[in-house]
Amino acid sequence: MPDTWGHKLAEPLFERLTVIGCGLIGSSLLRVARRNNLARTLVAADISQAVCERVAELTLADEATCDLAGAVAGSDLVILCVPVGANENVARSIGQALAAGAIVSDVGSVKSAVMASLTPHMPAGTHLIPAHPVAGTEHSGPDAGFATLFLNRWCILTPPPGADEIAIKKLSDFWTAAGSNVEVMTSEHHDLVLAITSHVPHLIAYNIVGTAADLELVTQSEVIKFSAGGFRDFTRIAASDPTMWRDVFLNNKEAVLEILGRFTEDLSALQRMIRWGDGDGLFNLFTRTRNIRRSI
Ligand code: NAP
């Protein structure tokens, strides 16, 4: 039975887990893996010496190293937790060092592009099962992580066609034991769903905060002073990590542009309603959206 932290296992699911990239997501994974006994040995790897030193200080893993290839040797689960655009370089560094039978996964917010960049570097006999925990905050780095980040949140697995069923089940069990609810879908479907539920909302937040910053008629101090009127939530979202979000938009281009096209059409319709004083149109839309919120 899951306790309030997910499942604490009597026996670890994996012998040796390597997490590459020990920021918000990677360090949260290490914390919950230790807390819930998900793997016997935890190895942390990061390109940054300072991050490795901090991981060691926080005792998040049994080993912390900048040697990515050395870190994956002998691991039966390797999870890449780096910005989406860094996955290919990491895969190139670790490919030859991966153990036969290892499950290789990631946590990237975009799935088709990550799958395309990882696949060529996976040796025969390893199992690539990409994943995306739909959980996060606007903070970064190893100090920002916490063990309950994934609790009661969705984790979406996007195994390629023909992926090993046992490997899928084992990774699914891992995320369930970390406290998540697991769903499986294709990478293309994932990218479309996340474009509307996460990527375009972030873009809107970045845009509106940028617009407010550029307004000359409203001073910066007024923006901050009166931000409770809806703007505050946008500023929180727009404080999200610039590297991560740059990579999301560069790597989920098609789905984001598709959703943005629809969004701008709907925005133009709203603009018309306001211009022509169509109160009924506005009221009907706002009633429909309020019902959606209530059903959530
Ligand atoms: P983060 O806190 O910035 O951590 C990323 C870590 O990866 C940093 O320590 C970074 O080191 C390291 N790194 C960068 N390039 C590397 C490389 N080539 N080799 C090894 N390590 C490298 O980022 P995060 O928020 O955890 O995001 C990581 C992944 O999770 C992204 O793919 C993102 O799409 C996904 N994700 C994020 C969220 C969220 O809300 N944040 C939610 C779900 C999924 P430096 O600091 O030195 O660059």
Coordinates of C-alpha atoms and ligand atoms in Angstrom, one line a residue:
M1 CA 0.0 0.0 0.0
P2 CA 1.3 3.5 -0.7
D3 CA 2.1 5.5 2.4
T4 CA 2.1 9.3 2.3
W5 CA 5.4 9.3 0.5
G6 CA 4.6 6.6 -2.2
H7 CA 5.8 3.0 -1.6
K8 CA 8.6 2.3 0.7
L9 CA 10.0 -1.0 -0.7
A10 CA 11.3 -3.9 1.4
E11 CA 13.7 -4.9 -1.5
P12 CA 15.0 -2.4 -4.0
L13 CA 13.8 -2.6 -7.6
F14 CA 17.2 -1.8 -9.0
E15 CA 20.7 -2.6 -8.0
R16 CA 22.4 0.6 -9.2
L17 CA 20.6 3.7 -10.3
T18 CA 22.6 6.5 -12.0
V19 CA 21.0 9.9 -12.2
I20 CA 22.7 12.3 -14.7
G21 CA 21.9 16.0 -14.1
C22 CA 21.3 16.6 -10.4
G23 CA 19.2 19.7 -10.5
L24 CA 15.6 20.1 -9.3
I25 CA 14.3 16.8 -10.9
G26 CA 17.5 14.7 -10.6
S27 CA 18.0 15.6 -7.0
S28 CA 14.4 15.0 -6.2
L29 CA 14.7 11.5 -7.8
L30 CA 17.8 10.7 -5.7
R31 CA 15.9 11.8 -2.6
V32 CA 12.9 9.7 -3.2
A33 CA 15.0 6.8 -4.4
R34 CA 16.8 6.8 -1.1
R35 CA 13.7 7.5 1.0
N36 CA 11.7 4.7 -0.6
N37 CA 14.6 2.2 -1.2
L38 CA 14.1 2.2 -5.0
A39 CA 17.7 1.2 -5.7
R40 CA 20.5 -0.4 -3.7
T41 CA 23.2 2.0 -4.8
L42 CA 22.7 5.6 -5.9
V43 CA 25.1 7.3 -8.3
A44 CA 24.9 11.0 -9.1
A45 CA 26.6 12.5 -12.2
D46 CA 26.6 16.0 -13.4
I47 CA 28.7 18.1 -15.9
S48 CA 29.3 20.6 -13.1
Q49 CA 31.9 20.0 -10.5
A50 CA 30.1 22.4 -8.1
V51 CA 26.9 20.4 -8.4
C52 CA 28.7 17.2 -7.7
E53 CA 30.3 18.7 -4.6
R54 CA 26.9 20.0 -3.4
V55 CA 25.3 16.5 -4.0
A56 CA 28.1 15.0 -1.9
E57 CA 27.6 17.6 0.9
L58 CA 23.9 16.9 0.9
T59 CA 24.7 13.1 0.9
L60 CA 22.1 12.5 -1.8
A61 CA 24.0 9.6 -3.4
D62 CA 26.6 7.0 -2.6
E63 CA 28.8 8.4 -5.4
A64 CA 28.9 11.8 -7.1
T65 CA 31.1 12.3 -10.1
C66 CA 31.6 14.4 -13.3
D67 CA 32.7 11.2 -15.2
L68 CA 29.4 10.4 -16.9
A69 CA 30.6 7.2 -18.6
G70 CA 32.1 5.9 -15.4
A71 CA 28.9 6.7 -13.6
V72 CA 26.7 4.5 -15.8
A73 CA 29.0 1.4 -15.9
G74 CA 27.3 -1.5 -14.2
S75 CA 24.0 0.4 -13.6
D76 CA 20.7 -1.3 -14.4
L77 CA 18.8 2.0 -14.4
V78 CA 20.1 5.2 -15.9
I79 CA 17.9 8.4 -15.8
L80 CA 19.0 11.5 -17.7
C81 CA 17.7 14.6 -15.9
V82 CA 19.5 17.3 -18.0
P83 CA 17.9 20.1 -20.1
V84 CA 16.3 18.6 -23.2
G85 CA 18.9 20.0 -25.6
A86 CA 21.8 18.4 -23.6
N87 CA 20.5 14.8 -23.9
E88 CA 22.3 14.0 -27.2
N89 CA 25.7 14.9 -25.8
V90 CA 25.1 12.9 -22.7
A91 CA 23.9 9.9 -24.7
R92 CA 27.0 10.2 -26.9
S93 CA 29.3 10.2 -23.7
I94 CA 27.6 7.2 -22.0
G95 CA 26.4 5.0 -24.9
Q96 CA 29.4 2.7 -25.0
A97 CA 29.6 2.4 -21.2
L98 CA 26.0 1.2 -20.7
A99 CA 25.6 -2.3 -19.2
A100 CA 23.8 -5.0 -21.2
G101 CA 20.1 -5.0 -20.2
A102 CA 20.2 -1.5 -18.7
I103 CA 17.1 0.5 -18.8
V104 CA 17.8 4.1 -20.0
S105 CA 15.2 6.8 -19.3
D106 CA 14.9 10.5 -19.1
V107 CA 12.6 13.1 -17.6
G108 CA 12.5 15.7 -20.4
S109 CA 9.4 17.8 -20.9
V110 CA 9.5 17.0 -24.7
K111 CA 9.5 13.4 -25.9
S112 CA 9.7 12.9 -29.7
A113 CA 12.9 15.0 -30.0
V114 CA 14.5 13.4 -27.0
M115 CA 13.7 9.9 -28.4
A116 CA 15.3 10.9 -31.7
S117 CA 18.4 12.2 -30.0
L118 CA 18.9 9.3 -27.7
T119 CA 18.1 6.3 -29.9
P120 CA 21.2 6.3 -32.1
H121 CA 23.5 6.1 -29.1
M122 CA 21.8 3.1 -27.4
P123 CA 23.7 -0.1 -27.8
A124 CA 21.8 -3.3 -28.7
G125 CA 20.5 -5.0 -25.5
T126 CA 19.7 -1.8 -23.6
H127 CA 16.1 -0.6 -23.2
L128 CA 15.3 3.0 -23.9
I129 CA 12.0 4.0 -22.2
P130 CA 11.6 7.8 -22.1
A131 CA 9.5 9.3 -19.4
H132 CA 8.2 12.7 -18.2
P133 CA 7.2 13.3 -14.6
V134 CA 4.6 16.1 -14.8
A135 CA 5.8 17.7 -11.7
G136 CA 8.1 20.7 -11.0
T137 CA 8.6 24.1 -9.6
E138 CA 10.2 27.3 -10.9
H139 CA 13.4 26.5 -8.9
S140 CA 16.6 24.8 -10.1
G141 CA 19.6 23.1 -8.8
P142 CA 20.3 20.3 -6.2
D143 CA 19.1 22.4 -3.2
A144 CA 15.7 22.9 -4.9
G145 CA 14.7 19.2 -5.0
F146 CA 12.5 17.4 -2.5
A147 CA 11.4 13.8 -2.0
T148 CA 7.7 14.4 -2.4
L149 CA 7.9 16.3 -5.7
F150 CA 6.4 13.4 -7.6
L151 CA 3.8 12.4 -5.1
N152 CA 0.3 12.1 -6.6
R153 CA 1.6 13.6 -9.9
W154 CA 1.4 12.0 -13.3
C155 CA 4.5 10.4 -14.9
I156 CA 4.0 9.7 -18.6
L157 CA 6.0 6.9 -20.2
T158 CA 6.5 7.0 -24.0
P159 CA 8.1 3.7 -24.9
P160 CA 9.0 3.3 -28.6
P161 CA 7.0 0.7 -30.6
G162 CA 8.2 -2.8 -29.8
A163 CA 9.9 -1.8 -26.5
D164 CA 10.5 -4.6 -24.0
E165 CA 7.3 -5.1 -21.8
I166 CA 9.3 -6.2 -18.8
A167 CA 11.4 -3.0 -18.9
I168 CA 8.3 -0.8 -19.3
K169 CA 6.7 -2.6 -16.2
K170 CA 9.9 -2.2 -14.2
L171 CA 10.1 1.6 -14.9
S172 CA 6.4 2.0 -14.3
D173 CA 6.9 0.2 -10.9
F174 CA 9.8 2.6 -10.1
W175 CA 7.6 5.7 -10.7
T176 CA 4.7 4.2 -8.8
A177 CA 7.0 3.6 -5.8
A178 CA 8.2 7.2 -6.1
G179 CA 4.5 8.2 -5.5
S180 CA 3.4 8.9 -9.1
N181 CA 0.5 7.8 -11.2
V182 CA 1.8 6.3 -14.4
E183 CA 0.3 6.7 -17.9
V184 CA 1.7 5.3 -21.2
M185 CA 1.3 7.1 -24.5
T186 CA 3.1 7.7 -27.8
S187 CA 5.7 10.5 -27.8
E188 CA 3.8 12.4 -30.5
H189 CA 0.6 12.4 -28.4
H190 CA 2.6 13.4 -25.3
D191 CA 4.0 16.4 -27.1
L192 CA 0.6 17.6 -28.3
V193 CA -1.0 17.2 -24.9
L194 CA 1.8 19.0 -23.1
A195 CA 1.9 21.8 -25.7
I196 CA -1.6 22.8 -24.6
T197 CA -1.4 22.0 -20.9
S198 CA 2.1 23.3 -20.2
H199 CA 4.2 24.7 -23.0
V200 CA 1.8 27.3 -24.4
P201 CA 0.7 28.5 -20.9
H202 CA 4.4 29.0 -20.1
L203 CA 4.8 31.0 -23.3
I204 CA 1.8 33.1 -22.5
A205 CA 3.3 33.9 -19.0
Y206 CA 6.7 34.8 -20.5
N207 CA 5.0 37.0 -23.0
I208 CA 2.7 38.9 -20.6
V209 CA 5.4 39.5 -18.1
G210 CA 7.6 40.8 -20.9
T211 CA 4.8 43.0 -22.2
A212 CA 4.3 44.5 -18.7
A213 CA 8.0 45.1 -18.3
D214 CA 8.0 47.0 -21.6
L215 CA 5.0 49.2 -20.9
E216 CA 5.9 52.8 -20.5
L217 CA 2.6 54.1 -19.2
V218 CA 2.6 51.8 -16.2
T219 CA 5.6 51.9 -13.9
Q220 CA 7.5 48.8 -12.7
S221 CA 6.5 49.6 -9.1
E222 CA 2.8 49.7 -10.1
V223 CA 3.2 46.3 -11.8
I224 CA 4.6 44.8 -8.6
K225 CA 2.2 46.7 -6.3
F226 CA -1.0 45.6 -8.0
S227 CA 0.2 42.1 -9.1
A228 CA -2.4 40.3 -7.0
G229 CA -4.9 41.0 -9.8
G230 CA -4.0 37.8 -11.8
F231 CA -0.5 38.9 -12.7
R232 CA 1.3 37.3 -9.8
D233 CA 0.7 33.8 -11.0
F234 CA 2.2 34.7 -14.4
T235 CA 5.3 36.1 -12.8
R236 CA 5.8 32.8 -10.9
I237 CA 5.6 30.8 -14.0
A238 CA 7.7 33.3 -16.0
A239 CA 10.5 32.8 -13.3
S240 CA 11.0 29.2 -14.6
D241 CA 14.5 28.1 -15.8
P242 CA 15.4 29.9 -19.1
T243 CA 17.6 27.0 -20.3
M244 CA 15.0 24.4 -19.7
W245 CA 12.2 26.4 -21.4
R246 CA 14.3 27.5 -24.4
D247 CA 15.0 23.8 -25.0
V248 CA 11.3 22.9 -24.7
F249 CA 10.2 25.4 -27.4
L250 CA 13.1 24.5 -29.7
N251 CA 12.3 20.8 -29.4
N252 CA 8.5 20.8 -29.5
K253 CA 8.2 23.3 -32.3
E254 CA 5.5 21.7 -34.4
A255 CA 3.0 20.9 -31.6
V256 CA 3.6 24.4 -30.0
L257 CA 3.0 26.2 -33.3
E258 CA -0.1 24.1 -34.0
I259 CA -1.6 25.1 -30.6
L260 CA -0.4 28.7 -30.9
G261 CA -2.2 29.0 -34.2
R262 CA -5.5 27.9 -32.7
F263 CA -4.9 30.1 -29.6
T264 CA -4.3 33.3 -31.7
E265 CA -7.5 32.6 -33.7
D266 CA -9.5 32.3 -30.5
L267 CA -7.8 35.4 -29.1
S268 CA -8.8 37.3 -32.2
A269 CA -12.4 36.2 -31.7
L270 CA -12.3 37.5 -28.1
Q271 CA -10.8 40.8 -29.4
R272 CA -13.8 41.1 -31.8
M273 CA -16.3 40.4 -29.0
I274 CA -14.7 43.2 -26.9
R275 CA -14.5 45.6 -29.9
W276 CA -18.2 45.0 -30.8
G277 CA -19.5 45.0 -27.3
D278 CA -20.6 41.3 -27.6
G279 CA -21.3 40.8 -23.8
D280 CA -23.3 37.6 -24.4
G281 CA -20.3 36.1 -26.3
L282 CA -17.9 36.9 -23.5
F283 CA -20.3 35.7 -20.8
N284 CA -20.9 32.4 -22.6
L285 CA -17.2 31.7 -23.0
F286 CA -16.4 32.6 -19.4
T287 CA -19.3 30.4 -18.2
R288 CA -17.9 27.5 -20.3
T289 CA -14.4 28.0 -18.9
R290 CA -15.7 28.3 -15.3
N291 CA -17.4 24.9 -15.7
I292 CA -14.2 23.3 -17.0
R293 CA -12.4 24.5 -13.9
R294 CA -15.1 23.2 -11.6
S295 CA -15.0 19.8 -13.4
I296 CA -11.2 19.6 -12.7
Ligands
NAP1 P1 18.0 22.0 -13.4 O1 17.6 22.2 -12.0 O2 18.7 23.1 -14.2 O3 19.1 20.8 -13.5 C1 19.7 20.3 -14.6 C2 21.1 19.8 -14.2 O4 21.7 19.2 -15.4 C3 22.0 20.9 -13.8 O5 22.8 20.5 -12.6 C4 23.0 21.1 -15.0 O6 24.3 21.5 -14.6 C5 23.0 19.6 -15.5 N1 23.5 19.5 -16.8 C6 23.3 20.4 -17.9 N2 23.9 19.9 -19.0 C7 24.5 18.7 -18.6 C8 25.3 17.7 -19.3 N3 25.5 17.8 -20.6 N4 25.7 16.6 -18.6 C9 25.4 16.5 -17.3 N5 24.7 17.4 -16.6 C10 24.3 18.5 -17.3 O7 16.9 21.5 -14.4 P2 15.5 20.6 -14.0 O8 14.4 21.6 -13.7 O9 15.9 19.5 -13.0 O10 15.2 20.0 -15.4 C11 15.8 18.8 -15.9 C12 15.0 18.1 -16.9 O11 13.7 17.9 -16.3 C13 14.7 18.9 -18.2 O12 14.8 18.1 -19.3 C14 13.2 19.4 -18.0 O13 12.6 19.4 -19.3 C15 12.7 18.2 -17.2 N6 11.5 18.6 -16.3 C16 11.6 19.8 -15.6 C17 10.5 20.2 -14.8 C18 10.5 21.4 -14.0 O14 9.5 21.9 -13.6 N7 11.7 22.0 -13.7 C19 9.3 19.3 -14.8 C20 9.4 18.1 -15.5 C21 10.4 17.8 -16.3 P3 24.5 23.1 -14.8 O15 23.6 23.8 -13.7 O16 25.9 23.3 -14.5 O17 24.1 23.5 -16.2

